Short mmCIF file of C-alpha atoms in Angstrom, two decimals:
data_model
loop_
_atom_site.label_atom_id
_atom_site.label_comp_id
_atom_site.label_asym_id
_atom_site.label_seq_id
_atom_site.Cartn_x
_atom_site.Cartn_y
_atom_site.Cartn_z
CA UNK R 1 194.56 -240.83 45.43
CA UNK R 2 197.23 -238.82 47.55
CA UNK R 3 196.99 -235.60 49.50
CA UNK R 4 198.79 -233.56 46.44
CA UNK R 5 196.18 -234.93 44.07
CA UNK R 6 193.25 -234.20 46.41
CA UNK R 7 194.48 -230.42 46.90
CA UNK R 8 194.88 -230.07 43.09
CA UNK R 9 191.67 -231.07 42.30
CA UNK R 10 190.26 -228.96 45.12
CA UNK R 11 191.97 -225.97 43.44
CA UNK R 12 190.69 -226.81 40.30
CA UNK R 13 187.04 -227.05 41.45
CA UNK R 14 187.88 -223.64 43.32
CA UNK R 15 188.85 -222.03 40.17
CA UNK R 16 185.73 -223.20 38.59
CA UNK R 17 183.47 -221.84 40.95
CA UNK R 18 185.46 -218.45 41.06
CA UNK R 19 185.48 -218.24 37.36
CA UNK R 20 181.50 -219.04 37.31
CA UNK R 21 180.73 -216.44 40.00
CA UNK R 22 182.79 -213.56 38.22
CA UNK R 23 181.10 -214.52 34.81
CA UNK R 24 178.87 -211.51 33.78
CA UNK R 25 175.09 -212.25 33.79
CA UNK R 26 173.86 -213.06 30.22
CA UNK R 27 171.57 -210.47 28.39
CA UNK R 28 168.68 -211.63 26.41
CA UNK R 29 166.97 -209.39 23.59
CA UNK R 30 163.73 -209.58 21.73
CA UNK R 31 163.42 -207.08 19.10
CA UNK R 32 160.64 -205.24 17.73
CA UNK R 33 157.87 -205.24 14.74
CA UNK R 34 159.97 -205.80 11.47
CA UNK R 35 163.48 -205.71 13.00
CA UNK R 36 165.74 -208.61 12.27
CA UNK R 37 167.58 -210.83 14.69
CA UNK R 38 170.66 -208.50 15.50
CA UNK R 39 173.31 -211.36 14.84
CA UNK R 40 173.22 -210.74 11.34
CA UNK R 41 175.00 -207.93 9.25
CA UNK R 42 172.70 -206.22 6.92
CA UNK R 43 173.78 -203.87 4.07
CA UNK R 44 170.71 -201.61 3.90
CA UNK R 45 169.20 -199.46 6.87
CA UNK R 46 165.27 -198.78 7.16
CA UNK R 47 164.39 -195.80 9.03
CA UNK R 48 161.49 -194.76 10.81
CA UNK R 49 159.09 -192.85 9.20
CA UNK R 50 157.55 -189.56 10.72
CA UNK R 51 154.78 -187.50 9.74
CA UNK R 52 157.26 -185.26 7.71
CA UNK R 53 158.61 -188.29 5.98
CA UNK R 54 161.53 -190.60 6.40
CA UNK R 55 164.60 -189.21 8.67
CA UNK R 56 167.87 -188.94 7.12
CA UNK R 57 170.80 -191.26 8.51
CA UNK R 58 171.49 -190.07 11.93
CA UNK R 59 174.96 -189.40 13.23
CA UNK R 60 176.83 -191.78 15.34
CA UNK R 61 174.38 -194.74 16.17
CA UNK R 62 171.59 -192.07 16.99
CA UNK R 63 169.04 -194.44 15.68
CA UNK R 64 168.08 -197.61 16.98
CA UNK R 65 167.45 -199.32 14.02
CA UNK R 66 171.13 -198.73 12.91
CA UNK R 67 172.09 -200.05 16.00
CA UNK R 68 169.95 -203.23 15.57
CA UNK R 69 170.13 -203.99 12.07
CA UNK R 70 174.01 -203.72 11.93
CA UNK R 71 174.54 -205.80 15.04
CA UNK R 72 176.06 -202.77 16.64
CA UNK R 73 173.80 -202.79 19.86
CA UNK R 74 175.02 -206.51 20.70
CA UNK R 75 178.76 -205.39 20.10
CA UNK R 76 178.41 -202.29 22.26
CA UNK R 77 177.17 -204.14 25.28
CA UNK R 78 180.31 -206.96 24.78
CA UNK R 79 182.52 -204.19 24.79
CA UNK R 80 181.55 -202.51 27.53
CA UNK R 81 181.02 -205.90 29.61
CA UNK R 82 183.85 -208.21 28.40
CA UNK R 83 182.76 -211.70 28.92
CA UNK R 84 179.10 -211.03 28.38
CA UNK R 85 176.96 -213.63 26.49
CA UNK R 86 174.39 -211.98 24.65
CA UNK R 87 171.65 -213.87 22.79
CA UNK R 88 169.40 -212.13 20.33
CA UNK R 89 166.17 -214.10 19.89
CA UNK R 90 164.86 -215.19 16.50
CA UNK R 91 161.30 -216.65 16.17
CA UNK R 92 161.22 -219.44 13.52
CA UNK R 93 164.19 -221.02 11.24
CA UNK R 94 165.77 -218.19 9.40
CA UNK R 95 165.51 -214.15 9.54
CA UNK R 96 163.07 -214.00 6.71
CA UNK R 97 160.58 -215.89 9.23
CA UNK R 98 161.91 -213.94 12.12
CA UNK R 99 160.61 -210.53 10.30
CA UNK R 100 157.37 -212.43 9.27
CA UNK R 101 156.59 -213.13 12.69
CA UNK R 102 156.94 -209.79 13.71
CA UNK R 103 153.85 -208.86 12.25
CA UNK R 104 151.95 -212.32 11.96
CA UNK R 105 151.26 -215.34 14.19
CA UNK R 106 150.04 -215.95 17.68
CA UNK R 107 151.85 -214.35 20.20
CA UNK R 108 151.31 -216.91 22.95
CA UNK R 109 152.86 -219.63 20.62
CA UNK R 110 156.00 -216.92 20.04
CA UNK R 111 156.12 -216.73 23.97
CA UNK R 112 156.28 -220.48 24.22
CA UNK R 113 158.81 -220.78 21.79
CA UNK R 114 161.20 -218.30 23.62
CA UNK R 115 160.72 -219.88 26.89
CA UNK R 116 161.39 -223.28 25.55
CA UNK R 117 164.69 -221.78 23.82
CA UNK R 118 165.75 -219.89 27.06
CA UNK R 119 165.24 -223.28 29.15
CA UNK R 120 167.54 -225.33 26.70
CA UNK R 121 170.32 -222.48 26.73
CA UNK R 122 173.43 -223.95 28.77
CA UNK R 123 174.26 -220.05 29.31
CA UNK R 124 171.23 -218.88 30.74
CA UNK R 125 170.76 -221.27 33.74
CA UNK R 126 172.02 -219.12 36.25
CA UNK R 127 169.73 -216.45 35.42
CA UNK R 128 169.73 -213.44 32.97
CA UNK R 129 168.85 -209.92 32.14
CA UNK R 130 166.52 -209.18 29.40
CA UNK R 131 166.10 -206.13 26.82
CA UNK R 132 162.56 -205.98 25.09
CA UNK R 133 162.49 -203.25 22.10
CA UNK R 134 159.07 -202.34 21.37
CA UNK R 135 156.51 -204.87 21.23
CA UNK R 136 159.28 -207.33 22.43
CA UNK R 137 159.21 -205.34 25.93
CA UNK R 138 155.79 -206.83 26.45
CA UNK R 139 156.56 -210.03 24.85
CA UNK R 140 159.50 -210.60 27.16
CA UNK R 141 157.44 -209.42 30.51
CA UNK R 142 155.02 -212.40 29.56
CA UNK R 143 158.09 -214.48 29.44
CA UNK R 144 158.85 -213.40 33.12
CA UNK R 145 155.28 -214.01 33.83
CA UNK R 146 154.99 -217.59 32.57
CA UNK R 147 158.69 -218.99 32.59
CA UNK R 148 160.19 -218.50 35.77
CA UNK R 149 163.08 -220.59 35.18
CA UNK R 150 165.61 -219.69 34.41
CA UNK R 151 165.19 -216.45 36.41
CA UNK R 152 164.97 -213.11 34.51
CA UNK R 153 166.61 -210.72 36.98
CA UNK R 154 166.18 -207.14 35.33
CA UNK R 155 163.93 -206.49 32.60
CA UNK R 156 164.43 -203.52 30.85
CA UNK R 157 161.71 -202.29 27.82
CA UNK R 158 162.37 -199.78 25.40
CA UNK R 159 159.10 -198.25 24.19
CA UNK R 160 157.02 -201.39 24.89
CA UNK R 161 153.32 -201.10 24.82
CA UNK R 162 152.36 -202.62 28.08
CA UNK R 163 148.65 -201.21 28.26
CA UNK R 164 148.50 -202.08 24.55
CA UNK R 165 148.04 -199.44 21.46
CA UNK R 166 144.80 -197.64 20.47
CA UNK R 167 146.17 -196.12 17.27
CA UNK R 168 147.58 -197.05 13.75
CA UNK R 169 151.76 -197.09 13.81
CA UNK R 170 153.47 -195.33 10.88
CA UNK R 171 154.86 -197.85 8.33
CA UNK R 172 158.34 -197.57 6.75
CA UNK R 173 158.15 -196.99 3.10
CA UNK R 174 157.77 -199.76 0.83
CA UNK R 175 157.09 -202.29 3.76
CA UNK R 176 154.33 -204.29 2.54
CA UNK R 177 154.24 -206.59 5.71
CA UNK R 178 153.52 -203.39 7.95
CA UNK R 179 150.83 -201.88 5.35
CA UNK R 180 148.88 -205.33 5.52
CA UNK R 181 149.07 -205.19 9.38
CA UNK R 182 147.29 -201.74 9.11
CA UNK R 183 144.95 -202.93 6.65
CA UNK R 184 143.80 -205.66 9.15
CA UNK R 185 144.02 -203.84 12.31
CA UNK R 186 141.36 -201.07 10.24
CA UNK R 187 139.38 -204.41 9.39
CA UNK R 188 138.76 -205.21 13.13
CA UNK R 189 141.15 -205.96 15.68
CA UNK R 190 139.00 -208.50 17.67
CA UNK R 191 137.78 -210.39 14.90
CA UNK R 192 138.72 -213.98 15.63
CA UNK R 193 140.76 -214.71 12.70
CA UNK R 194 142.72 -211.53 12.93
CA UNK R 195 143.00 -211.79 16.77
CA UNK R 196 144.77 -215.16 16.46
CA UNK R 197 146.72 -214.35 13.31
CA UNK R 198 148.00 -210.48 13.68
CA UNK R 199 150.58 -209.80 16.38
CA UNK R 200 149.39 -206.43 16.82
CA UNK R 201 145.54 -207.15 17.26
CA UNK R 202 146.77 -209.11 20.30
CA UNK R 203 147.67 -205.95 21.98
CA UNK R 204 145.04 -203.95 20.38
CA UNK R 205 143.34 -202.00 23.65
CA UNK R 206 140.14 -200.26 22.73
CA UNK R 207 139.24 -197.92 25.66
CA UNK R 208 135.71 -197.43 24.16
CA UNK R 209 135.19 -200.85 24.63
CA UNK R 210 136.54 -202.35 27.62
CA UNK R 211 134.49 -205.41 27.68
CA UNK R 212 134.98 -206.64 24.34
CA UNK R 213 139.06 -206.18 24.43
CA UNK R 214 139.00 -208.22 27.82
CA UNK R 215 136.63 -210.81 26.36
CA UNK R 216 138.57 -210.96 22.97
CA UNK R 217 142.00 -209.97 23.50
CA UNK R 218 143.88 -213.45 23.51
CA UNK R 219 147.55 -212.02 24.76
CA UNK R 220 147.39 -208.56 26.36
CA UNK R 221 144.53 -208.87 28.47
CA UNK R 222 145.72 -212.44 29.89
CA UNK R 223 149.25 -210.88 30.87
CA UNK R 224 147.84 -207.81 32.29
CA UNK R 225 145.38 -210.13 34.32
CA UNK R 226 142.32 -208.10 33.44
CA UNK R 227 139.81 -210.65 33.82
CA UNK R 228 141.22 -213.18 36.20
CA UNK R 229 144.10 -212.68 38.45
CA UNK R 230 146.70 -215.21 37.80
CA UNK R 231 148.50 -215.27 40.83
CA UNK R 232 151.47 -216.97 39.19
CA UNK R 233 151.90 -214.11 37.01
CA UNK R 234 151.70 -211.91 40.01
CA UNK R 235 154.60 -213.60 41.93
CA UNK R 236 156.94 -214.24 38.90
CA UNK R 237 156.71 -210.59 37.89
CA UNK R 238 157.57 -209.58 41.49
CA UNK R 239 160.64 -211.78 41.55
CA UNK R 240 162.12 -209.34 39.13
CA UNK R 241 165.12 -207.47 40.55
CA UNK R 242 164.41 -204.50 38.52
CA UNK R 243 161.68 -203.78 36.19
CA UNK R 244 162.86 -200.83 33.79
CA UNK R 245 160.56 -198.87 31.47
CA UNK R 246 161.85 -196.44 28.69
CA UNK R 247 159.19 -193.98 27.22
CA UNK R 248 160.04 -191.82 24.28
CA UNK R 249 158.60 -188.49 24.67
CA UNK R 250 157.96 -187.72 20.90
CA UNK R 251 156.62 -191.20 20.15
CA UNK R 252 154.78 -191.23 16.84
CA UNK R 253 154.48 -195.13 16.74
CA UNK R 254 152.77 -196.03 20.01
CA UNK R 255 149.46 -194.28 20.91
CA UNK R 256 149.45 -193.64 23.54
CA UNK R 257 153.04 -193.04 24.48
CA UNK R 258 152.04 -193.34 28.35
CA UNK R 259 151.48 -196.84 27.81
CA UNK R 260 155.03 -197.24 27.76
CA UNK R 261 155.01 -196.61 31.35
CA UNK R 262 151.71 -198.44 31.82
CA UNK R 263 149.58 -195.71 31.56
CA UNK R 264 146.29 -195.65 29.34
CA UNK R 265 143.14 -193.74 28.42
CA UNK R 266 140.57 -193.52 31.13
CA UNK R 267 137.84 -196.40 30.47
CA UNK R 268 135.15 -195.11 27.95
CA UNK R 269 136.79 -192.37 26.03
CA UNK R 270 140.28 -191.82 24.08
CA UNK R 271 141.50 -188.35 25.25
CA UNK R 272 142.29 -188.70 28.85
CA UNK R 273 145.27 -190.50 29.82
CA UNK R 274 145.47 -191.92 33.35
CA UNK R 275 149.14 -192.50 34.59
CA UNK R 276 150.14 -196.02 35.97
CA UNK R 277 149.29 -194.79 39.67
CA UNK R 278 145.70 -194.07 38.84
CA UNK R 279 145.03 -197.15 37.02
CA UNK R 280 142.55 -200.11 38.53
CA UNK R 281 145.72 -202.24 37.13
CA UNK R 282 147.93 -200.39 40.18
CA UNK R 283 145.20 -199.50 42.50
CA UNK R 284 143.77 -203.23 42.94
CA UNK R 285 147.65 -204.36 42.37
CA UNK R 286 146.36 -206.91 39.90
CA UNK R 287 150.07 -207.39 38.40
CA UNK R 288 152.02 -206.84 41.88
CA UNK R 289 153.32 -203.31 40.23
CA UNK R 290 152.35 -201.48 43.21
CA UNK R 291 153.98 -203.82 45.40
CA UNK R 292 156.99 -203.59 43.20
CA UNK R 293 156.97 -199.58 43.17
CA UNK R 294 156.69 -199.52 46.88
CA UNK R 295 159.87 -201.62 46.91
CA UNK R 296 161.74 -199.53 44.33
CA UNK R 297 161.85 -201.87 41.82
CA UNK R 298 160.07 -200.03 39.07
CA UNK R 299 162.43 -197.48 37.01
CA UNK R 300 160.56 -195.04 34.90
CA UNK R 301 163.12 -193.47 32.33
CA UNK R 302 162.31 -191.07 29.37
CA UNK R 303 164.20 -190.21 26.47
CA UNK R 304 163.10 -186.66 24.60
CA UNK R 305 162.86 -188.42 21.25
CA UNK R 306 160.60 -190.39 18.71
CA UNK R 307 159.93 -194.17 18.96
CA UNK R 308 163.27 -196.25 19.73
CA UNK R 309 165.85 -193.32 18.82
CA UNK R 310 168.42 -192.98 21.20
CA UNK R 311 172.16 -192.58 21.39
CA UNK R 312 175.03 -194.89 22.34
CA UNK R 313 176.55 -193.14 25.22
CA UNK R 314 172.82 -192.64 26.94
CA UNK R 315 172.48 -196.38 26.31
CA UNK R 316 175.78 -197.25 27.99
CA UNK R 317 175.31 -195.06 30.84
CA UNK R 318 171.77 -195.18 31.72
CA UNK R 319 170.93 -198.59 30.92
CA UNK R 320 174.12 -201.03 30.69
CA UNK R 321 175.87 -199.62 33.70
CA UNK R 322 173.14 -199.51 35.69
CA UNK R 323 171.21 -202.53 35.14
CA UNK R 324 173.33 -204.85 32.83
CA UNK R 325 176.67 -204.65 34.66
#
């Protein structure tokens, strides 16, 4: 091989390296309860139900479900960041299984499945950002804690229940899966077969029976280091460059809404809510959140609206431009 050939090969390699460096960081999305994978175009939209009844269709993408179910959320990101790879996670083999798994199944198995999919995706091997909507938020946090490779860089959760819930969510009209979920939670979240098969039971946090929660919860108590401090969880979570938590101030789905910022009821009662900084989780730094807070890695954002209601301008300017670009 002559000098010209060597120079040509070196130039090709240099261009390849430059292209890889200029390529945007990929984005992984995990949707919430009952929402389907955003890659699918649907003809119907289900709106969240408020105490006053179903909300009317919002104007210009002001409802997350409209964004999600029409694939517009993915499109918004792709238009804002040309060339970005966006992967919307699907649990199971098809959209029907994906929706069912939002209510029924073992969350630990779902997290394992996602870890395997991420590890096998060649587009994600250089690292990725992650967005979790509603329960998808704490599920992606579990991915960050348990599966550090490839590296999750920024984790953004929208209405995630990081300290769990102690209240039954509203169900959209005629959603039989959601109604069955409510029935089983009423029956008993910590009954063994319910705990192992109902997704929402696995982040049910009863402040009146903290010992039962710590002993029976197969998912939330584990990823929150409630019983035993798993040092690998702490170290892996601290590797995040940014952990962004979006709370919806008028949330009618998450009880208490402060759970979206890691706040929760003071143990032994269900009226006084402690902010993250006053919880034992933070004081004892069981997850490394105190250290991350000191380092400026925690970001607490709020939206004056109900669960997962935000407009596209806010999403692009406050989330995409600051934590995804």
